[in-house]
mmCIF file of C-alpha atoms in Angstrom:
data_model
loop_
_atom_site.group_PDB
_atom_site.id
_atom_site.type_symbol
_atom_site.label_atom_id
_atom_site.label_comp_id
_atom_site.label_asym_id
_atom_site.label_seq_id
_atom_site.Cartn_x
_atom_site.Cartn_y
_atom_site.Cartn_z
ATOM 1 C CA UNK A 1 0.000 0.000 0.000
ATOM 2 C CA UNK A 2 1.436 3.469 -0.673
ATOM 3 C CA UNK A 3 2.402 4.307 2.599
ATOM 4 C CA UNK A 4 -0.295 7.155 3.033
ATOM 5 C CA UNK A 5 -3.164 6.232 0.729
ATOM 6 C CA UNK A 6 -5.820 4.135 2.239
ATOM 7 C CA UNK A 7 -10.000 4.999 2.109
ATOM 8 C CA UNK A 8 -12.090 6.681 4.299
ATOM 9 C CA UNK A 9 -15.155 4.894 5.863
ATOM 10 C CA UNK A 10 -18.591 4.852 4.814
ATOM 11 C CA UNK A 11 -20.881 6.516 7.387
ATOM 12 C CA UNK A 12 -22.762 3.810 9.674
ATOM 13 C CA UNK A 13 -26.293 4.078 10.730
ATOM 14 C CA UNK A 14 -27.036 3.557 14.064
ATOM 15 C CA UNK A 15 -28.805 0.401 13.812
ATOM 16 C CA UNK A 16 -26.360 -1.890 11.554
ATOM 17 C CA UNK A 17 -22.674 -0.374 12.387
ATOM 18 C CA UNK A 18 -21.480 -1.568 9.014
ATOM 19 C CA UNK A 19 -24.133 0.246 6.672
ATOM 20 C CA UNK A 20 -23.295 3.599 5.534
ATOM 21 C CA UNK A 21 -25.880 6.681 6.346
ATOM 22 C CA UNK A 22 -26.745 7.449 2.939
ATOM 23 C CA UNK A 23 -26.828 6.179 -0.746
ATOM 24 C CA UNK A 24 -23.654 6.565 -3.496
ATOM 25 C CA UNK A 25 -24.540 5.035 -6.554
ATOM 26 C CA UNK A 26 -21.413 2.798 -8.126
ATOM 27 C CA UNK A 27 -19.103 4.282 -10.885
ATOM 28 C CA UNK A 28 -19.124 1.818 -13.647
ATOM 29 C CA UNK A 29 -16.642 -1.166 -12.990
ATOM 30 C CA UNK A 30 -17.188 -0.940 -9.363
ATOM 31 C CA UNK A 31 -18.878 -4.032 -7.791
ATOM 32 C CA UNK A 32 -21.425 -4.213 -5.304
ATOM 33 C CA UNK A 33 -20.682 -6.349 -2.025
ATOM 34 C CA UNK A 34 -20.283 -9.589 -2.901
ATOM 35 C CA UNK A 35 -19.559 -12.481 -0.575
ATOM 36 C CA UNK A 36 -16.150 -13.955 -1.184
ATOM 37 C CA UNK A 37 -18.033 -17.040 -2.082
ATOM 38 C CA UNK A 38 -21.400 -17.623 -2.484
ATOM 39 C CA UNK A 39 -21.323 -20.951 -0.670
ATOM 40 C CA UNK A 40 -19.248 -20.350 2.069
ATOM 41 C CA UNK A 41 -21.010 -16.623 2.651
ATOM 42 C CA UNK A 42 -23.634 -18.043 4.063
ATOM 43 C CA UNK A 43 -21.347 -19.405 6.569
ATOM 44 C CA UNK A 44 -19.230 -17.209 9.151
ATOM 45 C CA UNK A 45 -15.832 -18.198 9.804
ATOM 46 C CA UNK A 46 -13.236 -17.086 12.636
ATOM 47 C CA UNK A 47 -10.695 -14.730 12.352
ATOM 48 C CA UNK A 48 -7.350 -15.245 14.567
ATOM 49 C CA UNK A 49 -5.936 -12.350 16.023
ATOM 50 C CA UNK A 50 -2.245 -10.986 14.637
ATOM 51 C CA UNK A 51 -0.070 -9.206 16.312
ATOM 52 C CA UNK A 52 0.165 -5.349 14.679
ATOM 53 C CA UNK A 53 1.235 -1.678 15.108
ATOM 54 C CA UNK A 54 -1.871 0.180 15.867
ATOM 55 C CA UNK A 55 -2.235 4.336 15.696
ATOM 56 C CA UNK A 56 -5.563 5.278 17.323
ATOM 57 C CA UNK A 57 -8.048 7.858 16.049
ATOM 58 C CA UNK A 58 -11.214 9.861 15.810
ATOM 59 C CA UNK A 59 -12.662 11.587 13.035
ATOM 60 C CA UNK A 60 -16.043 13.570 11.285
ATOM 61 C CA UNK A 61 -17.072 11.260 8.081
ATOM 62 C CA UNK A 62 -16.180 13.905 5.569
ATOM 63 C CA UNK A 63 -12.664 14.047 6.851
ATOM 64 C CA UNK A 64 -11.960 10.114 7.418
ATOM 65 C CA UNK A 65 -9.657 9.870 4.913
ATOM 66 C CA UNK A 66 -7.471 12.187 5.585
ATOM 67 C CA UNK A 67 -7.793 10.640 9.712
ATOM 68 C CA UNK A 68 -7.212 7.440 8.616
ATOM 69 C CA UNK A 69 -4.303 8.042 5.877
ATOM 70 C CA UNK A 70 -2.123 10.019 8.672
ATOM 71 C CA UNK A 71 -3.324 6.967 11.465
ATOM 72 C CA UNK A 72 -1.753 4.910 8.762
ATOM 73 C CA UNK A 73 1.450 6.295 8.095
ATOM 74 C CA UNK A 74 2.451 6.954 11.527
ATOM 75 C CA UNK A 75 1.766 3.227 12.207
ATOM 76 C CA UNK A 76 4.171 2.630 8.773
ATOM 77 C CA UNK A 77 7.023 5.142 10.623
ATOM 78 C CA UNK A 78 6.647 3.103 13.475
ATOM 79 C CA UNK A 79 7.134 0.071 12.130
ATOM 80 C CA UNK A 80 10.179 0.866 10.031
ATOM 81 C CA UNK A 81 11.421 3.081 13.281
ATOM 82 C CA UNK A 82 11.681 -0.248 15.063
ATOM 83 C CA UNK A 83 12.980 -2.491 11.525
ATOM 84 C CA UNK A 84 10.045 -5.106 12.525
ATOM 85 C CA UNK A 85 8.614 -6.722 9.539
ATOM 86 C CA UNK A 86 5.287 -6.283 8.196
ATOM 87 C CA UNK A 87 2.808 -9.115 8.470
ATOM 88 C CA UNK A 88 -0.486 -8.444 6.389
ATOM 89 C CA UNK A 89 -2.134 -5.593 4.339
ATOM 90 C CA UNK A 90 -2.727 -2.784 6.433
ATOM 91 C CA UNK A 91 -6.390 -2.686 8.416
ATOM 92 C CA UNK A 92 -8.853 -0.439 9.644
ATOM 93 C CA UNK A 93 -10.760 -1.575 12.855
ATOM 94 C CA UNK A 94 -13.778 0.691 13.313
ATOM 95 C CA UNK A 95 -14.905 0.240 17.036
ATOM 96 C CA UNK A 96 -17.379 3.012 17.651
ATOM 97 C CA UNK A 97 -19.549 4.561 15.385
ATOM 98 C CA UNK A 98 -22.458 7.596 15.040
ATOM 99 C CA UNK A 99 -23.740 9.559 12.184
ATOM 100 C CA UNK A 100 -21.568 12.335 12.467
ATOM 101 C CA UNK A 101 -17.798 11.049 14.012
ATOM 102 C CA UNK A 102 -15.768 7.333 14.250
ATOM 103 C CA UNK A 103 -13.434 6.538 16.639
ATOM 104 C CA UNK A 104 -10.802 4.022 14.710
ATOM 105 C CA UNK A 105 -7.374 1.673 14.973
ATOM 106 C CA UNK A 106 -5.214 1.886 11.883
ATOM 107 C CA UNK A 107 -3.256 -1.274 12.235
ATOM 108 C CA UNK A 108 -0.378 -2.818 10.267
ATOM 109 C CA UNK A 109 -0.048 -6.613 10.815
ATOM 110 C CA UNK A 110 3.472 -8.119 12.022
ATOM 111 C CA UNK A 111 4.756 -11.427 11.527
ATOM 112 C CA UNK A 112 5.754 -11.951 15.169
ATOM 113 C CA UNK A 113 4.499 -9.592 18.255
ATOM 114 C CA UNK A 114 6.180 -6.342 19.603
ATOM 115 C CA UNK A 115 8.555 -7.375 21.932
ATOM 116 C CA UNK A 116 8.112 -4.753 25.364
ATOM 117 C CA UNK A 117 11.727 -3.111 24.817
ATOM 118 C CA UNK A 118 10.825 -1.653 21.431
ATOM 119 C CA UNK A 119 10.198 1.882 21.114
ATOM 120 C CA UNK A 120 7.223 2.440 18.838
ATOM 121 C CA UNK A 121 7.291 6.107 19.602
ATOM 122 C CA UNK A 122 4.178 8.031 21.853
ATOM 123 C CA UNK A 123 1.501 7.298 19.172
ATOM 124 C CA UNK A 124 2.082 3.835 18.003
ATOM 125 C CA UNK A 125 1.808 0.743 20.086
ATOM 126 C CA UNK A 126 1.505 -3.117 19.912
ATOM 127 C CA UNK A 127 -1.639 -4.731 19.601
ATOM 128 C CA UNK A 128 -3.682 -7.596 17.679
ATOM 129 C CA UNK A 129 -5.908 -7.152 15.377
ATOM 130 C CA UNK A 130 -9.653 -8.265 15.587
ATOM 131 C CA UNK A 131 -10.673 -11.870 16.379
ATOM 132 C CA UNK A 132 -14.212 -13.492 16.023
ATOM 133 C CA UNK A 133 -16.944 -14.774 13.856
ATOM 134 C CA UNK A 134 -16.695 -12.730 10.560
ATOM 135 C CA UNK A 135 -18.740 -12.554 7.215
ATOM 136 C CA UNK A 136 -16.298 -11.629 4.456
ATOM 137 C CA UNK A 137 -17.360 -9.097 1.906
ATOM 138 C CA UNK A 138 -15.341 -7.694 -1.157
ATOM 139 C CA UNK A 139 -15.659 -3.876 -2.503
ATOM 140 C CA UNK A 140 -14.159 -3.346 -5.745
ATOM 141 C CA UNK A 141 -14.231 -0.036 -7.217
ATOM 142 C CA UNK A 142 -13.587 3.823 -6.061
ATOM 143 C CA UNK A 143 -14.002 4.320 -1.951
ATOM 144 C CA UNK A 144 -16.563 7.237 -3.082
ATOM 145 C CA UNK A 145 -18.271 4.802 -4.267
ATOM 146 C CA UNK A 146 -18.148 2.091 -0.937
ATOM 147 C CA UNK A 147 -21.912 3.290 0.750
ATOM 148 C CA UNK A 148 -23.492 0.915 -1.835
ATOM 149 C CA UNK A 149 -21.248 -2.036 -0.788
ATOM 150 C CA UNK A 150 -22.109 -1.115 2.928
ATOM 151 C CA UNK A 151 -25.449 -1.553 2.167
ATOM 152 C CA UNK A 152 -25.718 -4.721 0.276
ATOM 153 C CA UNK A 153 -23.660 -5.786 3.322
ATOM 154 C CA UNK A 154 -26.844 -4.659 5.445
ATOM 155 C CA UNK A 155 -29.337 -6.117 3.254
ATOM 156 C CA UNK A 156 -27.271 -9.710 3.394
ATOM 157 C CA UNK A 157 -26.925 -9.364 7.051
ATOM 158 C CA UNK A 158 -30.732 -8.799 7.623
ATOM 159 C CA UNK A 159 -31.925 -11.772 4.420
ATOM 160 C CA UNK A 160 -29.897 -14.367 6.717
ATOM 161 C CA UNK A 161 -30.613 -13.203 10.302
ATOM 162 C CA UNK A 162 -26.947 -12.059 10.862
ATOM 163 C CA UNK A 163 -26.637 -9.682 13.874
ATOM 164 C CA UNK A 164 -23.449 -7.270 13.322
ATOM 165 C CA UNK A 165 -21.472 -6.509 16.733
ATOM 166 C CA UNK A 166 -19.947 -2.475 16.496
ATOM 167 C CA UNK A 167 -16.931 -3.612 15.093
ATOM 168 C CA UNK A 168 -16.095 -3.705 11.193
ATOM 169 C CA UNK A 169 -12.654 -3.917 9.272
ATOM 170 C CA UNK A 170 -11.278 -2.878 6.424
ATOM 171 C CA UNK A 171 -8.556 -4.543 4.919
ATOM 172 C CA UNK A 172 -6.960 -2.704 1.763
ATOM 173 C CA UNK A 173 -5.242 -5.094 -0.452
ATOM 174 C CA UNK A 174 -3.701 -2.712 -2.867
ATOM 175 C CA UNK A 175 -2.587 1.039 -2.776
ATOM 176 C CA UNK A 176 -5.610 3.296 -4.094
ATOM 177 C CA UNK A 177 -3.930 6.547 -5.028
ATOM 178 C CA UNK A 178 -7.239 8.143 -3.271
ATOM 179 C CA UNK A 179 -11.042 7.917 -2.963
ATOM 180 C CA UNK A 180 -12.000 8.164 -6.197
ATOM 181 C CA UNK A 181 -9.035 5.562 -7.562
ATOM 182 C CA UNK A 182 -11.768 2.905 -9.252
ATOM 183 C CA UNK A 183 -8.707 0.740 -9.043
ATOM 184 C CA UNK A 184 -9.298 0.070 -5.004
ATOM 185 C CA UNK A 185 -9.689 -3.551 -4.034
ATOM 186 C CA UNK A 186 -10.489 -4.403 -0.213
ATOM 187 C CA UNK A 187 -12.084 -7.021 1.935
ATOM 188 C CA UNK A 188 -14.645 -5.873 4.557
ATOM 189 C CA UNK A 189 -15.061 -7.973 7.799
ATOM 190 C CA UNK A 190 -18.255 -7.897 9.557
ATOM 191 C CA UNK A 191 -17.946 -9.349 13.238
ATOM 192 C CA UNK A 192 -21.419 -10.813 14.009
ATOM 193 C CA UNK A 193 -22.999 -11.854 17.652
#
């Protein structure tokens, strides 16, 4: 990932975290949320916790990317501050959520924990990232364009009876240049009860 670009989050309604507050159609070329796959979909499956670098924030909607770009790279300084090796695509964990603001980890995944001599620096500091029963969804397209894949998400969750817990993650598998780069790929992890 280019060591500052990553999305901004759709805005949540209260009631499903993971659904965004108002309606983006796509851009042509970007997908709607799609299950991984369609069999296993239907099916939630548990995510391990890795050790990571996390940079904690808070943000209004409109200026979430920005928020979550700078959470990023300060996690990325961090990291290459202390010469630990990077373990996964860097994630978003979105833990509490309102109309109006988000309160957020930007994580980057290690291949072995932080061991407690290391200097991460005052904003940075070891942690795992989310663990639990997931639904995996995939948006593919330009972040501008992610409220319709947040909620297909919703309309899934509520077809099959899925309850969401108020925790989502993104997980941006290649480096958008911004929010309107139709080129973004990412997975979205819904935690459910």
């Amino acid at each position: 990932m280019a060591q500052t670009a990553t999305p901004a989050p759709a805005t949540p309604t209260p009631a499903a975290p993971a659904a965004p507050a108002t309606t983006t159609p796509p851009t042509p070329g970007a997908s709607a949320a799609q299950p991984t796959d369609a069999d296993a979909a239907a099916q939630p499956f548990e995510i391990k916790a890795r050790p990571a670098i996390a940079v904690s924030g808070a943000a209004k909607w409109e200026d979430g990317y920005k928020a979550i770009t700078a959470a990023l790279g300060k996690a990325r300084a961090a990291l290459l501050k202390a010469n630990l090796k990077e373990g996964g695509r860097p994630v978003v964990a979105f833990v509490d959520t309102d109309d109006d603001n988000f309160k957020f980890q930007a994580m980057i995944p290690l291949d072995a924990p932080v061991a407690a001599t290391v200097d991460l620096g005052a904003e940075a500091k070891p942690a795992e990232t989310p663990a639990g029963r997931a639904i995996k969804f995939q948006h593919r397209g330009a972040y501008d364009d992610v409220d319709s894949t947040y909620e297909a998400i919703t309309a899934f969750l509520d077809e099959k009876g899925y309850i969401a817990q108020n925790i989502f993650v993104e997980e941006y598998l290649n480096d958008p240049k911004g929010a309107d780069d139709s080129a973004l790929e990412m997975a979205i992890y819904v935690f459910i009860k």
